[in-house]
mmCIF file of C-alpha atoms and ligand atoms in Angstrom:
data_model
loop_
_atom_site.group_PDB
_atom_site.id
_atom_site.type_symbol
_atom_site.label_atom_id
_atom_site.label_comp_id
_atom_site.label_asym_id
_atom_site.label_seq_id
_atom_site.Cartn_x
_atom_site.Cartn_y
_atom_site.Cartn_z
ATOM 1 C CA UNK A 178 -27.408 12.261 21.407
ATOM 2 C CA UNK A 179 -28.351 13.937 18.116
ATOM 3 C CA UNK A 180 -25.699 14.503 15.484
ATOM 4 C CA UNK A 181 -24.686 18.078 14.694
ATOM 5 C CA UNK A 182 -26.445 19.303 11.573
ATOM 6 C CA UNK A 183 -24.216 20.979 9.024
ATOM 7 C CA UNK A 184 -26.807 21.917 6.425
ATOM 8 C CA UNK A 185 -30.219 20.620 5.258
ATOM 9 C CA UNK A 186 -30.182 17.136 6.808
ATOM 10 C CA UNK A 187 -26.455 16.650 6.402
ATOM 11 C CA UNK A 188 -24.867 15.769 9.738
ATOM 12 C CA UNK A 189 -21.400 15.417 11.255
ATOM 13 C CA UNK A 190 -20.673 12.010 12.770
ATOM 14 C CA UNK A 191 -16.857 12.040 12.951
ATOM 15 C CA UNK A 192 -14.612 11.907 15.992
ATOM 16 C CA UNK A 193 -11.734 13.881 17.436
ATOM 17 C CA UNK A 194 -8.542 12.020 18.279
ATOM 18 C CA UNK A 195 -6.736 14.619 20.377
ATOM 19 C CA UNK A 196 -4.433 12.131 22.075
ATOM 20 C CA UNK A 197 -2.938 10.782 18.825
ATOM 21 C CA UNK A 198 0.683 11.873 18.709
ATOM 22 C CA UNK A 199 2.075 10.327 15.506
ATOM 23 C CA UNK A 200 0.634 10.042 12.014
ATOM 24 C CA UNK A 201 1.857 7.172 9.863
ATOM 25 C CA UNK A 202 4.108 6.363 12.851
ATOM 26 C CA UNK A 203 6.316 9.180 11.550
ATOM 27 C CA UNK A 204 5.066 12.734 11.876
ATOM 28 C CA UNK A 205 4.273 14.224 15.300
ATOM 29 C CA UNK A 206 0.742 15.554 15.757
ATOM 30 C CA UNK A 207 1.009 18.211 18.487
ATOM 31 C CA UNK A 208 -2.755 18.749 18.598
ATOM 32 C CA UNK A 209 -3.969 15.297 17.468
ATOM 33 C CA UNK A 210 -6.361 15.000 14.524
ATOM 34 C CA UNK A 211 -9.944 14.129 13.578
ATOM 35 C CA UNK A 212 -11.544 11.491 11.375
ATOM 36 C CA UNK A 213 -14.603 13.003 9.763
ATOM 37 C CA UNK A 214 -17.641 11.101 8.635
ATOM 38 C CA UNK A 215 -20.930 12.568 7.460
ATOM 39 C CA UNK A 216 -24.508 11.341 7.374
ATOM 40 C CA UNK A 217 -26.877 12.512 4.635
ATOM 41 C CA UNK A 218 -30.572 11.922 5.341
ATOM 42 C CA UNK A 219 -32.228 12.504 1.990
ATOM 43 C CA UNK A 220 -35.920 11.893 1.271
ATOM 44 C CA UNK A 221 -35.362 8.393 -0.140
ATOM 45 C CA UNK A 222 -31.904 7.274 0.949
ATOM 46 C CA UNK A 223 -29.589 7.594 3.921
ATOM 47 C CA UNK A 224 -25.900 7.845 3.085
ATOM 48 C CA UNK A 225 -22.739 7.740 5.151
ATOM 49 C CA UNK A 226 -19.795 9.574 3.576
ATOM 50 C CA UNK A 227 -16.503 7.978 4.674
ATOM 51 C CA UNK A 228 -16.094 5.960 7.845
ATOM 52 C CA UNK A 229 -13.599 5.721 10.693
ATOM 53 C CA UNK A 230 -10.066 4.850 11.855
ATOM 54 C CA UNK A 231 -10.275 1.226 13.122
ATOM 55 C CA UNK A 232 -9.261 1.869 16.767
ATOM 56 C CA UNK A 233 -12.184 4.299 16.950
ATOM 57 C CA UNK A 234 -14.729 1.903 15.371
ATOM 58 C CA UNK A 235 -16.659 1.048 18.513
ATOM 59 C CA UNK A 236 -16.926 4.694 19.565
ATOM 60 C CA UNK A 237 -18.106 5.558 16.058
ATOM 61 C CA UNK A 238 -20.758 2.833 15.932
ATOM 62 C CA UNK A 239 -21.954 3.890 19.389
ATOM 63 C CA UNK A 240 -22.242 7.476 18.183
ATOM 64 C CA UNK A 241 -24.453 6.391 15.279
ATOM 65 C CA UNK A 242 -26.532 4.182 17.561
ATOM 66 C CA UNK A 243 -26.990 6.940 20.154
ATOM 67 C CA UNK A 244 -28.137 9.257 17.366
ATOM 68 C CA UNK A 245 -30.825 6.739 16.363
ATOM 69 C CA UNK A 246 -29.282 5.807 13.008
ATOM 70 C CA UNK A 247 -30.970 2.494 12.239
ATOM 71 C CA UNK A 248 -30.570 2.322 8.468
ATOM 72 C CA UNK A 249 -27.859 3.147 5.941
ATOM 73 C CA UNK A 250 -28.510 2.618 2.234
ATOM 74 C CA UNK A 251 -25.155 3.722 0.843
ATOM 75 C CA UNK A 252 -21.680 4.220 2.232
ATOM 76 C CA UNK A 253 -19.525 6.455 0.045
ATOM 77 C CA UNK A 254 -15.851 5.464 0.196
ATOM 78 C CA UNK A 255 -13.955 8.433 -1.194
ATOM 79 C CA UNK A 256 -10.586 6.864 -0.348
ATOM 80 C CA UNK A 257 -9.372 3.468 0.787
ATOM 81 C CA UNK A 258 -6.813 4.381 3.444
ATOM 82 C CA UNK A 259 -8.008 2.837 6.666
ATOM 83 C CA UNK A 260 -8.423 6.002 8.711
ATOM 84 C CA UNK A 261 -11.510 6.473 6.475
ATOM 85 C CA UNK A 262 -12.381 2.978 5.311
ATOM 86 C CA UNK A 263 -11.328 0.864 8.291
ATOM 87 C CA UNK A 264 -14.794 0.588 9.809
ATOM 88 C CA UNK A 265 -16.443 -0.613 6.571
ATOM 89 C CA UNK A 266 -16.520 -4.306 7.660
ATOM 90 C CA UNK A 267 -18.239 -3.500 10.961
ATOM 91 C CA UNK A 268 -20.672 -1.143 9.249
ATOM 92 C CA UNK A 269 -21.783 -3.642 6.645
ATOM 93 C CA UNK A 270 -22.206 -6.215 9.391
ATOM 94 C CA UNK A 271 -24.414 -3.812 11.361
ATOM 95 C CA UNK A 272 -26.242 -2.462 8.288
ATOM 96 C CA UNK A 273 -26.407 -5.498 5.960
ATOM 97 C CA UNK A 274 -28.369 -3.644 3.268
ATOM 98 C CA UNK A 275 -25.749 -0.940 2.898
ATOM 99 C CA UNK A 276 -23.979 -0.732 -0.467
ATOM 100 C CA UNK A 277 -20.531 0.822 -0.798
ATOM 101 C CA UNK A 278 -20.336 3.446 -3.548
ATOM 102 C CA UNK A 279 -16.812 3.869 -4.787
ATOM 103 C CA UNK A 280 -14.468 3.821 -7.788
ATOM 104 C CA UNK A 281 -12.695 0.698 -9.099
ATOM 105 C CA UNK A 282 -9.305 1.557 -7.572
ATOM 106 C CA UNK A 283 -10.789 2.205 -4.133
ATOM 107 C CA UNK A 284 -12.753 -1.027 -4.371
ATOM 108 C CA UNK A 285 -9.550 -2.909 -5.184
ATOM 109 C CA UNK A 286 -7.686 -1.312 -2.277
ATOM 110 C CA UNK A 287 -10.439 -1.798 0.313
ATOM 111 C CA UNK A 288 -10.965 -5.387 -0.782
ATOM 112 C CA UNK A 289 -7.242 -6.117 -0.425
ATOM 113 C CA UNK A 290 -7.094 -4.568 3.016
ATOM 114 C CA UNK A 291 -10.498 -5.374 4.464
ATOM 115 C CA UNK A 292 -11.676 -8.506 2.616
ATOM 116 C CA UNK A 293 -15.109 -7.150 1.670
ATOM 117 C CA UNK A 294 -17.317 -9.228 -0.651
ATOM 118 C CA UNK A 295 -17.896 -8.106 -4.265
ATOM 119 C CA UNK A 296 -21.663 -7.834 -3.860
ATOM 120 C CA UNK A 297 -21.264 -5.129 -1.237
ATOM 121 C CA UNK A 298 -19.956 -2.653 -3.835
ATOM 122 C CA UNK A 299 -21.528 -0.490 -6.519
ATOM 123 C CA UNK A 300 -18.979 1.151 -8.785
ATOM 124 C CA UNK A 301 -19.556 4.815 -9.637
ATOM 125 C CA UNK A 302 -18.011 6.390 -12.715
ATOM 126 C CA UNK A 303 -16.287 9.766 -12.852
ATOM 127 C CA UNK A 304 -19.078 12.343 -13.200
ATOM 128 C CA UNK A 305 -21.850 9.843 -12.439
ATOM 129 C CA UNK A 306 -24.864 11.056 -10.476
ATOM 130 C CA UNK A 307 -27.016 9.069 -8.061
ATOM 131 C CA UNK A 308 -30.373 10.350 -6.846
ATOM 132 C CA UNK A 309 -31.220 10.089 -3.164
ATOM 133 C CA UNK A 310 -34.677 11.628 -3.660
ATOM 134 C CA UNK A 311 -34.400 15.293 -2.779
ATOM 135 C CA UNK A 312 -30.606 15.241 -3.048
ATOM 136 C CA UNK A 313 -28.233 14.129 -5.781
ATOM 137 C CA UNK A 314 -24.683 12.862 -5.337
ATOM 138 C CA UNK A 315 -22.140 13.457 -8.068
ATOM 139 C CA UNK A 316 -18.801 11.645 -7.987
ATOM 140 C CA UNK A 317 -15.637 13.340 -9.179
ATOM 141 C CA UNK A 318 -12.513 11.240 -9.544
ATOM 142 C CA UNK A 319 -9.490 13.039 -8.100
ATOM 143 C CA UNK A 320 -6.635 10.541 -8.167
ATOM 144 C CA UNK A 321 -3.329 11.246 -6.440
ATOM 145 C CA UNK A 322 -4.371 13.460 -3.571
ATOM 146 C CA UNK A 323 -2.780 11.468 -2.144
ATOM 147 C CA UNK A 324 -3.516 7.885 -3.295
ATOM 148 C CA UNK A 325 -4.523 6.670 -6.768
ATOM 149 C CA UNK A 326 -8.068 5.923 -5.540
ATOM 150 C CA UNK A 327 -9.131 9.326 -4.223
ATOM 151 C CA UNK A 328 -12.378 10.956 -5.311
ATOM 152 C CA UNK A 329 -14.640 13.828 -4.267
ATOM 153 C CA UNK A 330 -18.405 13.638 -3.702
ATOM 154 C CA UNK A 331 -20.578 16.622 -4.546
ATOM 155 C CA UNK A 332 -24.123 17.233 -3.279
ATOM 156 C CA UNK A 333 -25.728 19.223 -6.092
ATOM 157 C CA UNK A 334 -28.723 20.714 -4.261
ATOM 158 C CA UNK A 335 -26.572 21.966 -1.352
ATOM 159 C CA UNK A 336 -23.507 22.928 -3.416
ATOM 160 C CA UNK A 337 -21.165 21.225 -0.955
ATOM 161 C CA UNK A 338 -18.153 19.049 -1.658
ATOM 162 C CA UNK A 339 -16.712 16.170 0.353
ATOM 163 C CA UNK A 340 -12.996 16.142 -0.452
ATOM 164 C CA UNK A 341 -11.792 13.426 1.959
ATOM 165 C CA UNK A 342 -8.069 13.975 2.710
ATOM 166 C CA UNK A 343 -7.685 16.834 0.245
ATOM 167 C CA UNK A 344 -7.611 20.279 1.946
ATOM 168 C CA UNK A 345 -7.656 18.573 5.359
ATOM 169 C CA UNK A 346 -6.013 19.654 8.566
ATOM 170 C CA UNK A 347 -4.645 17.986 11.678
ATOM 171 C CA UNK A 348 -6.805 20.244 13.829
ATOM 172 C CA UNK A 349 -9.266 18.847 16.379
ATOM 173 C CA UNK A 350 -12.275 21.056 17.055
ATOM 174 C CA UNK A 351 -15.367 21.542 19.190
ATOM 175 C CA UNK A 352 -17.348 23.726 16.813
ATOM 176 C CA UNK A 353 -17.398 21.775 13.543
ATOM 177 C CA UNK A 354 -16.917 24.886 11.418
ATOM 178 C CA UNK A 355 -13.493 26.351 10.762
ATOM 179 C CA UNK A 356 -12.418 29.309 12.832
ATOM 180 C CA UNK A 357 -9.828 31.082 10.717
ATOM 181 C CA UNK A 358 -6.940 31.210 13.184
ATOM 182 C CA UNK A 359 -3.157 30.921 12.695
ATOM 183 C CA UNK A 360 -3.387 27.585 14.556
ATOM 184 C CA UNK A 361 -5.821 26.195 11.991
ATOM 185 C CA UNK A 362 -3.616 27.411 9.148
ATOM 186 C CA UNK A 363 -0.610 25.740 10.819
ATOM 187 C CA UNK A 364 -2.571 22.468 11.167
ATOM 188 C CA UNK A 365 -3.514 22.637 7.494
ATOM 189 C CA UNK A 366 0.053 23.451 6.450
ATOM 190 C CA UNK A 367 1.441 20.568 8.502
ATOM 191 C CA UNK A 368 -1.111 18.311 6.843
ATOM 192 C CA UNK A 369 -0.294 19.602 3.348
ATOM 193 C CA UNK A 370 3.453 19.229 3.956
ATOM 194 C CA UNK A 371 3.254 15.643 5.128
ATOM 195 C CA UNK A 372 0.488 14.281 2.947
ATOM 196 C CA UNK A 373 -0.091 16.395 -0.142
ATOM 197 C CA UNK A 374 3.208 18.136 -0.984
ATOM 198 C CA UNK A 375 4.615 15.200 -2.999
ATOM 199 C CA UNK A 376 1.535 15.613 -5.244
ATOM 200 C CA UNK A 377 1.776 19.379 -5.590
ATOM 201 C CA UNK A 378 0.834 19.513 -9.257
ATOM 202 C CA UNK A 379 -2.262 17.362 -8.740
ATOM 203 C CA UNK A 380 -3.234 19.572 -5.784
ATOM 204 C CA UNK A 381 -2.878 22.659 -7.950
ATOM 205 C CA UNK A 382 -5.156 21.163 -10.602
ATOM 206 C CA UNK A 383 -7.889 20.175 -8.138
ATOM 207 C CA UNK A 384 -7.802 23.525 -6.337
ATOM 208 C CA UNK A 385 -8.463 25.182 -9.687
ATOM 209 C CA UNK A 386 -11.286 22.735 -10.382
ATOM 210 C CA UNK A 387 -12.912 23.447 -7.011
ATOM 211 C CA UNK A 388 -12.537 27.202 -7.634
ATOM 212 C CA UNK A 389 -14.408 26.796 -10.907
ATOM 213 C CA UNK A 390 -17.194 24.864 -9.134
ATOM 214 C CA UNK A 391 -17.768 27.837 -6.791
ATOM 215 C CA UNK A 392 -18.516 25.524 -3.862
ATOM 216 C CA UNK A 393 -20.373 26.857 -0.783
ATOM 217 C CA UNK A 394 -18.813 24.505 1.725
ATOM 218 C CA UNK A 395 -15.869 22.097 1.799
ATOM 219 C CA UNK A 396 -16.103 19.064 4.046
ATOM 220 C CA UNK A 397 -12.809 17.254 4.486
ATOM 221 C CA UNK A 398 -12.006 14.065 6.368
ATOM 222 C CA UNK A 399 -9.561 15.694 8.819
ATOM 223 C CA UNK A 400 -10.131 19.009 10.576
ATOM 224 C CA UNK A 401 -13.054 21.431 10.561
ATOM 225 C CA UNK A 402 -15.528 22.217 7.802
ATOM 226 C CA UNK A 403 -14.854 25.247 5.625
ATOM 227 C CA UNK A 404 -17.950 27.408 5.304
ATOM 228 C CA UNK A 405 -15.742 29.961 3.559
ATOM 229 C CA UNK A 406 -13.629 27.856 1.189
ATOM 230 C CA UNK A 407 -11.405 30.833 0.308
ATOM 231 C CA UNK A 408 -9.416 30.368 3.522
ATOM 232 C CA UNK A 409 -8.079 26.958 2.562
ATOM 233 C CA UNK A 410 -8.114 27.465 -1.219
ATOM 234 C CA UNK A 411 -6.017 30.643 -0.909
ATOM 235 C CA UNK A 412 -3.504 28.787 1.265
ATOM 236 C CA UNK A 413 -3.277 25.880 -1.185
ATOM 237 C CA UNK A 414 -2.838 28.242 -4.119
ATOM 238 C CA UNK A 415 0.154 29.760 -2.328
ATOM 239 C CA UNK A 416 1.683 26.450 -1.243
ATOM 240 C CA UNK A 417 1.223 24.753 -4.613
ATOM 241 C CA UNK A 418 2.385 27.676 -6.744
ATOM 242 C CA UNK A 419 5.885 27.692 -8.213
ATOM 243 C CA UNK A 420 6.755 30.752 -6.108
ATOM 244 C CA UNK A 421 9.255 30.233 -3.299
ATOM 245 C CA UNK A 422 9.921 32.282 -0.166
ATOM 246 C CA UNK A 423 13.110 34.208 0.558
ATOM 247 C CA UNK A 424 14.073 31.589 3.101
ATOM 248 C CA UNK A 425 16.915 29.166 3.798
ATOM 249 C CA UNK A 426 16.152 26.110 5.927
ATOM 250 C CA UNK A 427 19.136 24.466 7.607
ATOM 251 C CA UNK A 428 18.322 21.016 8.998
ATOM 252 C CA UNK A 429 21.434 19.983 10.939
ATOM 253 C CA UNK A 430 22.957 17.649 13.487
ATOM 254 C CA UNK A 431 26.153 18.525 15.291
ATOM 255 C CA UNK A 432 28.046 16.183 17.615
ATOM 256 C CA UNK A 433 30.816 18.466 18.914
ATOM 257 C CA UNK A 434 29.568 21.954 17.989
ATOM 258 C CA UNK A 435 31.763 22.374 14.870
ATOM 259 C CA UNK A 436 28.858 21.931 12.444
ATOM 260 C CA UNK A 437 26.697 24.036 14.783
ATOM 261 C CA UNK A 438 29.277 26.821 14.568
ATOM 262 C CA UNK A 439 29.021 26.708 10.780
ATOM 263 C CA UNK A 440 25.211 26.792 10.997
ATOM 264 C CA UNK A 441 25.282 29.780 13.364
ATOM 265 C CA UNK A 442 27.652 31.631 11.048
ATOM 266 C CA UNK A 443 25.410 31.018 8.046
ATOM 267 C CA UNK A 444 22.342 32.141 9.975
ATOM 268 C CA UNK A 445 23.966 35.414 10.983
ATOM 269 C CA UNK A 446 25.430 36.235 7.567
ATOM 270 C CA UNK A 447 22.350 35.243 5.566
ATOM 271 C CA UNK A 448 20.148 37.297 7.894
ATOM 272 C CA UNK A 449 22.487 40.274 7.389
ATOM 273 C CA UNK A 450 21.790 39.923 3.671
ATOM 274 C CA UNK A 451 18.037 40.095 4.186
ATOM 275 C CA UNK A 452 17.328 36.367 3.895
ATOM 276 C CA UNK A 453 15.145 34.594 6.435
ATOM 277 C CA UNK A 454 16.928 31.580 7.949
ATOM 278 C CA UNK A 455 15.407 28.651 9.832
ATOM 279 C CA UNK A 456 18.014 26.430 11.557
ATOM 280 C CA UNK A 457 16.494 23.133 12.549
ATOM 281 C CA UNK A 458 18.105 20.662 14.937
ATOM 282 C CA UNK A 459 16.912 17.354 13.483
ATOM 283 C CA UNK A 460 17.689 15.401 16.658
ATOM 284 C CA UNK A 461 15.733 17.612 19.027
ATOM 285 C CA UNK A 462 12.967 19.155 16.949
ATOM 286 C CA UNK A 463 9.703 17.934 15.451
ATOM 287 C CA UNK A 464 10.097 16.579 11.905
ATOM 288 C CA UNK A 465 6.600 17.905 11.132
ATOM 289 C CA UNK A 466 7.917 21.431 11.742
ATOM 290 C CA UNK A 467 10.734 20.720 9.283
ATOM 291 C CA UNK A 468 8.212 19.473 6.716
ATOM 292 C CA UNK A 469 6.229 22.703 7.153
ATOM 293 C CA UNK A 470 9.345 24.832 6.615
ATOM 294 C CA UNK A 471 10.055 22.952 3.392
ATOM 295 C CA UNK A 472 6.699 23.968 1.883
ATOM 296 C CA UNK A 473 7.906 27.362 0.693
ATOM 297 C CA UNK A 474 11.664 27.696 1.326
ATOM 298 C CA UNK A 475 13.795 28.629 -1.676
ATOM 299 C CA UNK A 476 16.952 26.945 -0.364
ATOM 300 C CA UNK A 477 17.799 24.043 1.937
ATOM 301 C CA UNK A 478 21.287 23.507 3.373
ATOM 302 C CA UNK A 479 21.787 20.214 5.200
ATOM 303 C CA UNK A 480 24.354 20.244 8.005
ATOM 304 C CA UNK A 481 25.914 17.124 9.460
ATOM 305 C CA UNK A 482 28.765 15.823 11.501
ATOM 306 C CA UNK A 483 30.506 12.724 10.216
ATOM 307 C CA UNK A 484 29.726 9.426 11.965
ATOM 308 C CA UNK A 485 32.356 6.833 11.096
ATOM 309 C CA UNK A 486 32.853 7.551 7.378
ATOM 310 C CA UNK A 487 29.453 8.993 6.456
ATOM 311 C CA UNK A 488 26.783 11.508 7.432
ATOM 312 C CA UNK A 489 25.073 11.275 10.808
ATOM 313 C CA UNK A 490 22.010 8.957 10.548
ATOM 314 C CA UNK A 491 19.744 11.760 11.833
ATOM 315 C CA UNK A 492 20.823 13.944 8.898
ATOM 316 C CA UNK A 493 20.125 11.072 6.489
ATOM 317 C CA UNK A 494 16.644 10.640 7.976
ATOM 318 C CA UNK A 495 15.876 14.353 7.586
ATOM 319 C CA UNK A 496 17.210 14.360 4.015
ATOM 320 C CA UNK A 497 15.267 11.203 3.175
ATOM 321 C CA UNK A 498 12.072 12.798 4.493
ATOM 322 C CA UNK A 499 12.729 15.909 2.399
ATOM 323 C CA UNK A 500 13.410 13.689 -0.616
ATOM 324 C CA UNK A 501 10.102 11.839 -0.393
ATOM 325 C CA UNK A 502 8.095 15.002 0.352
ATOM 326 C CA UNK A 503 9.510 16.638 -2.793
ATOM 327 C CA UNK A 504 9.299 20.327 -1.844
ATOM 328 C CA UNK A 505 9.598 23.041 -4.509
ATOM 329 C CA UNK A 506 13.039 24.018 -3.186
ATOM 330 C CA UNK A 507 15.209 25.601 -5.883
ATOM 331 C CA UNK A 508 18.685 25.207 -4.348
ATOM 332 C CA UNK A 509 20.313 22.611 -2.111
ATOM 333 C CA UNK A 510 23.705 22.479 -0.450
ATOM 334 C CA UNK A 511 25.555 20.767 2.382
ATOM 335 C CA UNK A 512 27.825 21.840 5.197
ATOM 336 C CA UNK A 513 29.537 19.734 7.831
ATOM 337 C CA UNK A 514 32.610 18.699 9.720
ATOM 338 C CA UNK A 515 34.578 15.468 10.081
ATOM 339 C CA UNK A 516 37.253 14.208 12.459
ATOM 340 C CA UNK A 517 39.411 11.897 10.386
ATOM 341 C CA UNK A 518 37.815 11.323 6.992
ATOM 342 C CA UNK A 519 34.945 9.883 4.977
ATOM 343 C CA UNK A 520 32.329 11.140 2.521
ATOM 344 C CA UNK A 521 29.629 13.384 3.900
ATOM 345 C CA UNK A 522 27.440 14.299 0.934
ATOM 346 C CA UNK A 523 27.081 11.101 -1.127
ATOM 347 C CA UNK A 524 24.367 9.398 0.906
ATOM 348 C CA UNK A 525 22.523 12.701 1.461
ATOM 349 C CA UNK A 526 22.515 13.437 -2.270
ATOM 350 C CA UNK A 527 21.272 9.930 -2.991
ATOM 351 C CA UNK A 528 18.210 10.237 -0.728
ATOM 352 C CA UNK A 529 17.471 13.720 -2.075
ATOM 353 C CA UNK A 530 17.509 12.657 -5.715
ATOM 354 C CA UNK A 531 13.711 13.200 -6.067
ATOM 355 C CA UNK A 532 14.155 16.945 -5.615
ATOM 356 C CA UNK A 533 14.986 18.710 -8.854
ATOM 357 C CA UNK A 534 16.968 21.508 -7.246
ATOM 358 C CA UNK A 535 20.281 23.041 -8.310
ATOM 359 C CA UNK A 536 23.142 21.892 -6.111
ATOM 360 C CA UNK A 537 25.410 24.596 -4.693
ATOM 361 C CA UNK A 538 29.035 23.783 -3.815
ATOM 362 C CA UNK A 539 29.110 22.144 -0.348
ATOM 363 C CA UNK A 540 31.464 23.219 2.438
ATOM 364 C CA UNK A 541 32.841 20.182 4.280
ATOM 365 C CA UNK A 542 35.665 20.879 6.708
ATOM 366 C CA UNK A 543 37.981 19.056 9.085
ATOM 367 C CA UNK A 544 37.420 19.735 12.775
ATOM 368 C CA UNK A 545 36.462 23.103 14.223
ATOM 369 C CA UNK A 546 36.010 25.820 11.564
ATOM 370 C CA UNK A 547 39.042 28.025 10.909
ATOM 371 C CA UNK A 548 39.403 31.337 9.109
ATOM 372 C CA UNK A 549 39.690 29.701 5.676
ATOM 373 C CA UNK A 550 36.619 27.569 6.409
ATOM 374 C CA UNK A 551 34.547 30.664 7.193
ATOM 375 C CA UNK A 552 35.795 32.120 3.916
ATOM 376 C CA UNK A 553 34.442 29.038 2.112
ATOM 377 C CA UNK A 554 31.117 29.550 3.908
ATOM 378 C CA UNK A 555 31.194 33.183 2.740
ATOM 379 C CA UNK A 556 31.363 31.915 -0.853
ATOM 380 C CA UNK A 557 28.324 29.670 -0.300
ATOM 381 C CA UNK A 558 26.444 32.480 1.451
ATOM 382 C CA UNK A 559 27.161 34.882 -1.413
ATOM 383 C CA UNK A 560 26.040 32.274 -3.951
ATOM 384 C CA UNK A 561 22.750 31.740 -2.085
ATOM 385 C CA UNK A 562 22.271 35.514 -1.922
ATOM 386 C CA UNK A 563 22.884 35.877 -5.661
ATOM 387 C CA UNK A 564 20.485 33.007 -6.429
ATOM 388 C CA UNK A 565 17.745 34.560 -4.297
ATOM 389 C CA UNK A 566 18.457 37.929 -5.872
ATOM 390 C CA UNK A 567 18.188 36.381 -9.318
ATOM 391 C CA UNK A 568 14.686 35.223 -8.446
ATOM 392 C CA UNK A 569 13.747 38.693 -7.238
ATOM 393 C CA UNK A 570 13.491 37.543 -3.616
ATOM 394 C CA UNK A 571 16.044 40.043 -2.227
ATOM 395 C CA UNK A 572 17.116 43.470 -3.353
HETATM 396 FE FE1 LIG B 1151 -6.671 10.422 5.987
HETATM 397 FE FE2 LIG B 1151 -5.174 9.069 3.173
HETATM 398 O O1 LIG B 1151 -5.996 9.091 4.829
#
C-alpha cells in the first residue's frame, strides 16, 4: 500500500495508537495517540525522519515493506525517547547502509538505551545542512522541548519543519492534516500540559523562532500535520505567555464530605465574584484534565482530608504532579478538614516547592465546617478576589 504523500515526495509513514490509554504510565490518553515518522524521497538520498514506539515496530516495518521501501540512506533522530527512536536497532538491521543523523546528546542517549554501534552515526551540528540532491536538510538544535537532545529538521526547498515532540498532540487521525476542531486543540493542550509545560520558557523561545522562519507546514511526531501553523503557534503563544486566566482550580479529596463542603462553598462564592472555578476530584477524575486546567489558571487551592496525621495520599499525588509540571500559577492555598489532629499543608507545600507562586493563608478546620470556618473561607475568597483584581482579571 502506498504511503500518503504530504508534499513533493515527502510521505507519512507513522501509525495511530488509538487503544493506548496511558502515557508515561501516568497520564490518561482518552483518544490514544500517534507516533509519526516521515519518508523523504529526494533525487539522491532516501531519508526516514524519526522512527517508532517499540511495541509498534513490526507493524511499522511491515508498512515500509508494503510501500516498497527497499533502501534508506539516512535516518534522522530528532529525539532519543523511545517512542521515536525505539525502532532504530531493527531499522539498521533491515537497512544496513542507513546512517543515523543526529546531535551528540541524542547519540549518547540512544546508544545508552539501544546499544547502537558508533559507526552507525553521523553527527550533525546546529545549523548544518546536508544535501539529498534536490532537497536540503538543515538541522536546528532545540534542547529542552522536552529533553536535552531535541532538535528540529528543516527541509529548505519545501519550507517545512519536523519538530518531533514540540507542538505535538495526543490526537489520532485518519486524514493526516490537522482539522482545526476543539478536540484537536484539547489534544494539543493535554500534550503541552503533560510534556512541555515544565519547559515553558524554552517553548516560548522556539515558537518565536518558528514564527520568524515563516514555515509553510509543521510536522510533529504526535498528532496531525499543521498545514496552517498559526493554529498551533497561536495556542502555544497563549499557553506560554505570562498571562493567566481568571480561574481558580481546586483539586481536592474529601473522605467524609467536610472538605467537599468547603470546596462547594468556595466555588459558589468565587463564582459570585466573577471568577471561574474548576473543582477537581483527584480520586475520580482524569489527572490529564487537571494538568490541562493548570495551564492557564491564576490560582490553585488544594483541598484535602487528613489521613492519619497528614494529607490524603491522593492530594499529595495531585500536588506532586502540579509541582513537577510547574504551571504559571500566581497564587496557591490549601483548605481541608481533620478529625483529631496532624499537619495538613507541610507535605503539600514540600512537593509544590518548584512553583514560584505566592502562598495565601490556608484554611484548615476540625470536623464539619461551622460558621466561623466559613468566615475564614470568606477571608481566603476575598484575598483571591483582590489578587485577581490586582492583576486586572476581574472588575
Ligand atoms: Fe514523544 Fe519525548 O517522546
